[in-house]
Amino acid sequence: EGQLVESGGDLVKAGGSLRLSCAASGINFNHAWMSWVRQAPGKGLEWVGRIKSKTSGGTIDYAAPVRDRFTVSRDDSKSTLYLQMNSLKTEDTAVYYCATDLPMHCTHGICYKSWGQGTLVTVSS
Amino acid sequence: QSALTQPASVSGSPGQSITISCTGTSSDVGGYNYISWYQQHPGKAPKLIIYEVSNRPSGVSNRFSASKSDNTASLTISGLQAEDEADYYCSSYSDTDTLVVFGGGTKLTVL
């Protein structure tokens, strides 16, 4: 299985910005459709967004609550996925996971076989 | 409020079977066969145990099985073991404004 390692989580004030990274190894990152999933403390999983591989068009989709505030991007030369978070709200407080269907393959790339360990983002008021 | 509805908790004794339901709409569970199930132990990342309604990834025990009927998906765990105690989440492709929707999660207690 691939290894995913998130970083960049921190304590930030509401209205602030933060960029998360997810370094991938052991998978063909260039062909990976990568997603972000978050989990607020003591709560369930919430899908944040997905970026397709460049060979599949690089299309990006977002969950409604983060659209217009968050940006998913990737640097295939570094096998790294990013999540730029702007205009942060207290309700964005969560552990953020990056995930991918690789080394399997699922339609739409939305069955997540490989996960990172997560990085905690805390937004204070 | 989660898009997919799961019971908050279920319980069973070792060796028994339990079923967790996941109810959505025709825009997600009922309309597509892109339903996954995840197991999450405390402090750990989720683990994929079922994908595309009823398929098990390699390495996942055949004690885990799943199905779908209309707008409801179901996960069955047979021969319950202590290590099965965890939170379980369903997810589905959605044709609404969010590509993937999750259930609120079900806490399984092995008595």
JSON list of C-alpha atoms in Angstrom, two decimals, chain B:
[
{"chain": "B", "resi": 1, "resn": "GLN", "atom": "CA", "xyz": [-26.44, 16.53, 9.91]},
{"chain": "B", "resi": 2, "resn": "SER", "atom": "CA", "xyz": [-24.92, 13.81, 7.74]},
{"chain": "B", "resi": 3, "resn": "ALA", "atom": "CA", "xyz": [-26.29, 13.10, 4.28]},
{"chain": "B", "resi": 4, "resn": "LEU", "atom": "CA", "xyz": [-26.55, 9.36, 4.93]},
{"chain": "B", "resi": 5, "resn": "THR", "atom": "CA", "xyz": [-28.35, 8.01, 8.00]},
{"chain": "B", "resi": 6, "resn": "GLN", "atom": "CA", "xyz": [-26.80, 5.32, 10.17]},
{"chain": "B", "resi": 7, "resn": "PRO", "atom": "CA", "xyz": [-27.81, 4.09, 13.62]},
{"chain": "B", "resi": 8, "resn": "ALA", "atom": "CA", "xyz": [-25.69, 5.73, 16.28]},
{"chain": "B", "resi": 9, "resn": "SER", "atom": "CA", "xyz": [-24.82, 2.44, 17.91]},
{"chain": "B", "resi": 10, "resn": "VAL", "atom": "CA", "xyz": [-25.20, -1.30, 17.62]},
{"chain": "B", "resi": 11, "resn": "SER", "atom": "CA", "xyz": [-23.98, -4.09, 19.83]},
{"chain": "B", "resi": 12, "resn": "GLY", "atom": "CA", "xyz": [-23.55, -7.82, 19.78]},
{"chain": "B", "resi": 13, "resn": "SER", "atom": "CA", "xyz": [-21.89, -10.66, 21.61]},
{"chain": "B", "resi": 14, "resn": "PRO", "atom": "CA", "xyz": [-18.83, -12.52, 20.34]},
{"chain": "B", "resi": 15, "resn": "GLY", "atom": "CA", "xyz": [-19.78, -14.98, 17.64]},
{"chain": "B", "resi": 16, "resn": "GLN", "atom": "CA", "xyz": [-23.03, -13.23, 16.80]},
{"chain": "B", "resi": 17, "resn": "SER", "atom": "CA", "xyz": [-23.85, -11.30, 13.63]},
{"chain": "B", "resi": 18, "resn": "ILE", "atom": "CA", "xyz": [-24.86, -7.67, 13.41]},
{"chain": "B", "resi": 19, "resn": "THR", "atom": "CA", "xyz": [-26.07, -5.47, 10.57]},
{"chain": "B", "resi": 20, "resn": "ILE", "atom": "CA", "xyz": [-25.56, -1.73, 10.18]},
{"chain": "B", "resi": 21, "resn": "SER", "atom": "CA", "xyz": [-27.86, 0.17, 7.85]},
{"chain": "B", "resi": 22, "resn": "CYS", "atom": "CA", "xyz": [-27.06, 3.24, 5.78]},
{"chain": "B", "resi": 23, "resn": "THR", "atom": "CA", "xyz": [-30.00, 5.12, 4.32]},
{"chain": "B", "resi": 24, "resn": "GLY", "atom": "CA", "xyz": [-29.75, 7.75, 1.63]},
{"chain": "B", "resi": 25, "resn": "THR", "atom": "CA", "xyz": [-31.74, 8.87, -1.37]},
{"chain": "B", "resi": 26, "resn": "SER", "atom": "CA", "xyz": [-32.01, 8.21, -5.07]},
{"chain": "B", "resi": 27, "resn": "SER", "atom": "CA", "xyz": [-29.29, 10.85, -5.53]},
{"chain": "B", "resi": 28, "resn": "ASP", "atom": "CA", "xyz": [-26.73, 8.74, -3.77]},
{"chain": "B", "resi": 29, "resn": "VAL", "atom": "CA", "xyz": [-27.21, 5.24, -2.32]},
{"chain": "B", "resi": 30, "resn": "GLY", "atom": "CA", "xyz": [-30.27, 4.41, -4.38]},
{"chain": "B", "resi": 31, "resn": "GLY", "atom": "CA", "xyz": [-28.95, 5.73, -7.64]},
{"chain": "B", "resi": 32, "resn": "TYR", "atom": "CA", "xyz": [-25.42, 4.40, -7.79]},
{"chain": "B", "resi": 33, "resn": "ASN", "atom": "CA", "xyz": [-23.36, 1.37, -6.82]},
{"chain": "B", "resi": 34, "resn": "TYR", "atom": "CA", "xyz": [-20.47, 3.41, -5.46]},
{"chain": "B", "resi": 35, "resn": "ILE", "atom": "CA", "xyz": [-20.97, 2.68, -1.80]},
{"chain": "B", "resi": 36, "resn": "SER", "atom": "CA", "xyz": [-18.06, 2.08, 0.55]},
{"chain": "B", "resi": 37, "resn": "TRP", "atom": "CA", "xyz": [-17.77, 1.08, 4.17]},
{"chain": "B", "resi": 38, "resn": "TYR", "atom": "CA", "xyz": [-14.97, 2.03, 6.55]},
{"chain": "B", "resi": 39, "resn": "GLN", "atom": "CA", "xyz": [-13.88, 0.76, 9.94]},
{"chain": "B", "resi": 40, "resn": "GLN", "atom": "CA", "xyz": [-12.21, 3.23, 12.31]},
{"chain": "B", "resi": 41, "resn": "HIS", "atom": "CA", "xyz": [-10.60, 2.40, 15.61]},
{"chain": "B", "resi": 42, "resn": "PRO", "atom": "CA", "xyz": [-10.04, 5.24, 18.12]},
{"chain": "B", "resi": 43, "resn": "GLY", "atom": "CA", "xyz": [-7.20, 7.51, 17.15]},
{"chain": "B", "resi": 44, "resn": "LYS", "atom": "CA", "xyz": [-6.62, 5.71, 13.87]},
{"chain": "B", "resi": 45, "resn": "ALA", "atom": "CA", "xyz": [-7.29, 6.50, 10.24]},
{"chain": "B", "resi": 46, "resn": "PRO", "atom": "CA", "xyz": [-10.30, 4.80, 8.66]},
{"chain": "B", "resi": 47, "resn": "LYS", "atom": "CA", "xyz": [-9.81, 1.45, 6.93]},
{"chain": "B", "resi": 48, "resn": "LEU", "atom": "CA", "xyz": [-11.67, 0.50, 3.77]},
{"chain": "B", "resi": 49, "resn": "ILE", "atom": "CA", "xyz": [-13.56, -2.77, 4.28]},
{"chain": "B", "resi": 50, "resn": "ILE", "atom": "CA", "xyz": [-16.13, -2.70, 1.45]},
{"chain": "B", "resi": 51, "resn": "TYR", "atom": "CA", "xyz": [-16.21, -0.85, -1.87]},
{"chain": "B", "resi": 52, "resn": "GLU", "atom": "CA", "xyz": [-18.72, -0.60, -4.72]},
{"chain": "B", "resi": 53, "resn": "VAL", "atom": "CA", "xyz": [-21.54, -2.01, -2.59]},
{"chain": "B", "resi": 54, "resn": "SER", "atom": "CA", "xyz": [-20.23, -5.48, -1.81]},
{"chain": "B", "resi": 55, "resn": "ASN", "atom": "CA", "xyz": [-16.59, -5.90, -2.80]},
{"chain": "B", "resi": 56, "resn": "ARG", "atom": "CA", "xyz": [-13.95, -6.64, -0.18]},
{"chain": "B", "resi": 57, "resn": "PRO", "atom": "CA", "xyz": [-10.40, -5.35, -0.66]},
{"chain": "B", "resi": 58, "resn": "SER", "atom": "CA", "xyz": [-7.74, -8.02, -0.41]},
{"chain": "B", "resi": 59, "resn": "GLY", "atom": "CA", "xyz": [-6.87, -8.78, 3.18]},
{"chain": "B", "resi": 60, "resn": "VAL", "atom": "CA", "xyz": [-10.28, -7.91, 4.59]},
{"chain": "B", "resi": 61, "resn": "SER", "atom": "CA", "xyz": [-11.95, -10.75, 6.45]},
{"chain": "B", "resi": 62, "resn": "ASN", "atom": "CA", "xyz": [-14.86, -12.52, 4.73]},
{"chain": "B", "resi": 63, "resn": "ARG", "atom": "CA", "xyz": [-16.77, -11.99, 7.96]},
{"chain": "B", "resi": 64, "resn": "PHE", "atom": "CA", "xyz": [-17.57, -8.58, 6.49]},
{"chain": "B", "resi": 65, "resn": "SER", "atom": "CA", "xyz": [-20.27, -8.52, 3.81]},
{"chain": "B", "resi": 66, "resn": "ALA", "atom": "CA", "xyz": [-22.53, -5.85, 2.41]},
{"chain": "B", "resi": 67, "resn": "SER", "atom": "CA", "xyz": [-25.48, -5.28, 0.11]},
{"chain": "B", "resi": 68, "resn": "LYS", "atom": "CA", "xyz": [-27.91, -2.65, -1.09]},
{"chain": "B", "resi": 69, "resn": "SER", "atom": "CA", "xyz": [-31.65, -2.46, -1.55]},
{"chain": "B", "resi": 70, "resn": "ASP", "atom": "CA", "xyz": [-33.29, 0.67, -2.90]},
{"chain": "B", "resi": 71, "resn": "ASN", "atom": "CA", "xyz": [-32.00, 3.63, -0.89]},
{"chain": "B", "resi": 72, "resn": "THR", "atom": "CA", "xyz": [-30.48, 1.56, 1.92]},
{"chain": "B", "resi": 73, "resn": "ALA", "atom": "CA", "xyz": [-27.09, -0.11, 2.09]},
{"chain": "B", "resi": 74, "resn": "SER", "atom": "CA", "xyz": [-26.24, -2.64, 4.76]},
{"chain": "B", "resi": 75, "resn": "LEU", "atom": "CA", "xyz": [-23.04, -3.95, 6.31]},
{"chain": "B", "resi": 76, "resn": "THR", "atom": "CA", "xyz": [-23.11, -7.31, 8.05]},
{"chain": "B", "resi": 77, "resn": "ILE", "atom": "CA", "xyz": [-20.37, -8.54, 10.36]},
{"chain": "B", "resi": 78, "resn": "SER", "atom": "CA", "xyz": [-20.62, -12.22, 11.20]},
{"chain": "B", "resi": 79, "resn": "GLY", "atom": "CA", "xyz": [-18.82, -14.13, 13.91]},
{"chain": "B", "resi": 80, "resn": "LEU", "atom": "CA", "xyz": [-18.24, -10.96, 15.94]},
{"chain": "B", "resi": 81, "resn": "GLN", "atom": "CA", "xyz": [-14.83, -10.62, 17.52]},
{"chain": "B", "resi": 82, "resn": "ALA", "atom": "CA", "xyz": [-13.56, -8.21, 20.14]},
{"chain": "B", "resi": 83, "resn": "GLU", "atom": "CA", "xyz": [-11.34, -6.52, 17.54]},
{"chain": "B", "resi": 84, "resn": "ASP", "atom": "CA", "xyz": [-14.43, -5.58, 15.51]},
{"chain": "B", "resi": 85, "resn": "GLU", "atom": "CA", "xyz": [-15.35, -3.01, 18.16]},
{"chain": "B", "resi": 86, "resn": "ALA", "atom": "CA", "xyz": [-14.95, 0.27, 16.28]},
{"chain": "B", "resi": 87, "resn": "ASP", "atom": "CA", "xyz": [-16.81, 3.00, 14.46]},
{"chain": "B", "resi": 88, "resn": "TYR", "atom": "CA", "xyz": [-18.21, 2.15, 11.04]},
{"chain": "B", "resi": 89, "resn": "TYR", "atom": "CA", "xyz": [-18.97, 4.66, 8.28]},
{"chain": "B", "resi": 90, "resn": "CYS", "atom": "CA", "xyz": [-20.72, 4.30, 4.96]},
{"chain": "B", "resi": 91, "resn": "SER", "atom": "CA", "xyz": [-20.11, 6.61, 2.03]},
{"chain": "B", "resi": 92, "resn": "SER", "atom": "CA", "xyz": [-21.61, 7.03, -1.40]},
{"chain": "B", "resi": 93, "resn": "TYR", "atom": "CA", "xyz": [-21.15, 8.87, -4.62]},
{"chain": "B", "resi": 94, "resn": "SER", "atom": "CA", "xyz": [-23.70, 11.68, -4.87]},
{"chain": "B", "resi": 95, "resn": "ASP", "atom": "CA", "xyz": [-25.02, 13.59, -7.85]},
{"chain": "B", "resi": 96, "resn": "THR", "atom": "CA", "xyz": [-25.83, 16.64, -5.73]},
{"chain": "B", "resi": 97, "resn": "ASP", "atom": "CA", "xyz": [-23.50, 19.53, -4.96]},
{"chain": "B", "resi": 98, "resn": "THR", "atom": "CA", "xyz": [-21.07, 17.31, -3.04]},
{"chain": "B", "resi": 99, "resn": "LEU", "atom": "CA", "xyz": [-19.39, 14.41, -4.82]},
{"chain": "B", "resi": 100, "resn": "VAL", "atom": "CA", "xyz": [-19.09, 12.10, -1.82]},
{"chain": "B", "resi": 101, "resn": "VAL", "atom": "CA", "xyz": [-21.38, 11.86, 1.18]},
{"chain": "B", "resi": 102, "resn": "PHE", "atom": "CA", "xyz": [-20.73, 9.99, 4.42]},
{"chain": "B", "resi": 103, "resn": "GLY", "atom": "CA", "xyz": [-23.00, 8.55, 7.05]},
{"chain": "B", "resi": 104, "resn": "GLY", "atom": "CA", "xyz": [-22.79, 9.84, 10.59]},
{"chain": "B", "resi": 105, "resn": "GLY", "atom": "CA", "xyz": [-21.10, 6.66, 11.78]},
{"chain": "B", "resi": 106, "resn": "THR", "atom": "CA", "xyz": [-22.15, 3.71, 13.92]},
{"chain": "B", "resi": 107, "resn": "LYS", "atom": "CA", "xyz": [-20.36, 2.69, 17.08]},
{"chain": "B", "resi": 108, "resn": "LEU", "atom": "CA", "xyz": [-20.16, -1.08, 17.35]},
{"chain": "B", "resi": 109, "resn": "THR", "atom": "CA", "xyz": [-19.79, -2.48, 20.84]},
{"chain": "B", "resi": 110, "resn": "VAL", "atom": "CA", "xyz": [-18.85, -6.11, 21.28]},
{"chain": "B", "resi": 111, "resn": "LEU", "atom": "CA", "xyz": [-20.37, -7.14, 24.59]}
]
